[in-house]
PDB file of C-alpha atoms in Angstrom:
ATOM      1  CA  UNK L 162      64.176  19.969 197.226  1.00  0.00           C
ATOM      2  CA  UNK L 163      67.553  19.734 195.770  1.00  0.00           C
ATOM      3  CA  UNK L 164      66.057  17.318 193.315  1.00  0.00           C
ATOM      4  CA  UNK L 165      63.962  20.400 191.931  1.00  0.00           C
ATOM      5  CA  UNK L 166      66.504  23.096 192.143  1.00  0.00           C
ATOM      6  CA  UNK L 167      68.737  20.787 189.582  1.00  0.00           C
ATOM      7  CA  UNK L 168      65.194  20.007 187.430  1.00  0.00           C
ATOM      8  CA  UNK L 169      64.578  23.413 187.297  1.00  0.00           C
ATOM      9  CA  UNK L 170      68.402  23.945 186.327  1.00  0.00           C
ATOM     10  CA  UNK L 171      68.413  21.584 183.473  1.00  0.00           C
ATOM     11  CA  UNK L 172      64.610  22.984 182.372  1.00  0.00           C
ATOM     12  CA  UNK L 173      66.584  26.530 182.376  1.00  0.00           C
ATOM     13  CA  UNK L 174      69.549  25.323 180.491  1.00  0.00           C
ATOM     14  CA  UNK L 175      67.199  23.870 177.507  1.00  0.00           C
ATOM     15  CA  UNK L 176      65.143  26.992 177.514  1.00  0.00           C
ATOM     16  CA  UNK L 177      68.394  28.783 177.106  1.00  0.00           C
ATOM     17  CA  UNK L 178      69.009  26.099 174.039  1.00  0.00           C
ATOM     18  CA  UNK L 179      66.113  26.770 172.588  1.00  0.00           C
ATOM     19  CA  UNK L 180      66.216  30.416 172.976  1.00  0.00           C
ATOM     20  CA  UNK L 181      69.602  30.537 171.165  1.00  0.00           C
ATOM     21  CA  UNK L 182      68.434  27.710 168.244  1.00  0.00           C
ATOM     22  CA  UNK L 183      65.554  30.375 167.388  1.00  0.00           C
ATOM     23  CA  UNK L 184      68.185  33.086 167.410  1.00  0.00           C
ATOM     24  CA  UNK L 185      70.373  31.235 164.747  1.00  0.00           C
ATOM     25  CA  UNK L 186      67.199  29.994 162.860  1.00  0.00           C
ATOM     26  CA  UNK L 187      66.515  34.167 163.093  1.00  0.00           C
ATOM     27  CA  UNK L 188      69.662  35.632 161.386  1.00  0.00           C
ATOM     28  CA  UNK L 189      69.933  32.500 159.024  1.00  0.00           C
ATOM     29  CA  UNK L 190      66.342  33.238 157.786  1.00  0.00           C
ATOM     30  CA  UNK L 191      67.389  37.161 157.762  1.00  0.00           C
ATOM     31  CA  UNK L 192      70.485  36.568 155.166  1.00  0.00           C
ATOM     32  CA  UNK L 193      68.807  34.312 153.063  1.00  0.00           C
ATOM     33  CA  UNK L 194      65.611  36.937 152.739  1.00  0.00           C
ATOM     34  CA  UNK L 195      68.213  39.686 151.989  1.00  0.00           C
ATOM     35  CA  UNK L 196      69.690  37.542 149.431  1.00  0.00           C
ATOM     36  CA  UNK L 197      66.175  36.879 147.580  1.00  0.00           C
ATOM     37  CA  UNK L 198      65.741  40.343 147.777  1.00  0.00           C
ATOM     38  CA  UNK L 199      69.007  41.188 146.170  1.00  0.00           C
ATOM     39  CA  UNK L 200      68.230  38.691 143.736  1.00  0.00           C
ATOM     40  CA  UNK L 201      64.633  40.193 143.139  1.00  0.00           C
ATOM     41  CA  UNK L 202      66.514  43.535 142.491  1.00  0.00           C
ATOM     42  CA  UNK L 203      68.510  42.181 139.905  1.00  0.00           C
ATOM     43  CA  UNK L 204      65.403  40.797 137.796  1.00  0.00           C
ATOM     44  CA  UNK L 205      63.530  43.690 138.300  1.00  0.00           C
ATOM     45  CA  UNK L 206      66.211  45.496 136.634  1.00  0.00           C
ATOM     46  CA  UNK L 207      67.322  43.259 134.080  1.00  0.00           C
ATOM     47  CA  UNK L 208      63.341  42.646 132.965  1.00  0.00           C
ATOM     48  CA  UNK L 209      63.265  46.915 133.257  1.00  0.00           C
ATOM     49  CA  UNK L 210      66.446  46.529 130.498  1.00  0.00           C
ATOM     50  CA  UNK L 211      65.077  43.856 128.439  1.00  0.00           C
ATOM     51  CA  UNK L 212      61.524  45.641 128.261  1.00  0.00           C
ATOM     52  CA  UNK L 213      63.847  48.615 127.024  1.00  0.00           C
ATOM     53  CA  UNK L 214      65.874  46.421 124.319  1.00  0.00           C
ATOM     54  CA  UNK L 215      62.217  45.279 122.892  1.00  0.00           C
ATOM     55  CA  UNK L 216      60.971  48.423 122.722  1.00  0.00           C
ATOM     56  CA  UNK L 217      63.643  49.781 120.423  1.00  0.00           C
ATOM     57  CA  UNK L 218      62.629  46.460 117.965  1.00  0.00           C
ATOM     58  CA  UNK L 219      58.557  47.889 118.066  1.00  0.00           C
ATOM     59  CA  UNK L 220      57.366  49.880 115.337  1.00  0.00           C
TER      60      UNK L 220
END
């Protein structure tokens, strides 16, 4: 019985692990996909500018 009580320790302990690794992998994955969409911004408005800058070139 005590033999089970300390396997069902550990088993909590690495569910804990686990639980936390997926929380890390979670914000990690969250800053980089606010970064891409920072960086989207910024080439959606710099493409918006250039379109402007050809236009002026048209006849």
């Amino acid at each position: 019985m005590n033999r089970n009580v300390a396997e069902a320790a550990l088993s909590a302990g690495q569910i804990a692990d686990n639980i936390d690794a997926v929380a890390t992998a979670t914000s990690s994955t969250t800053r980089a996909m606010n970064d891409a969409q920072a960086a989207i911004d910024e080439v959606a408005r710099m493409a918006t500018s250039l379109h402007s800058s050809v236009a002026k070139f048209r006849y």
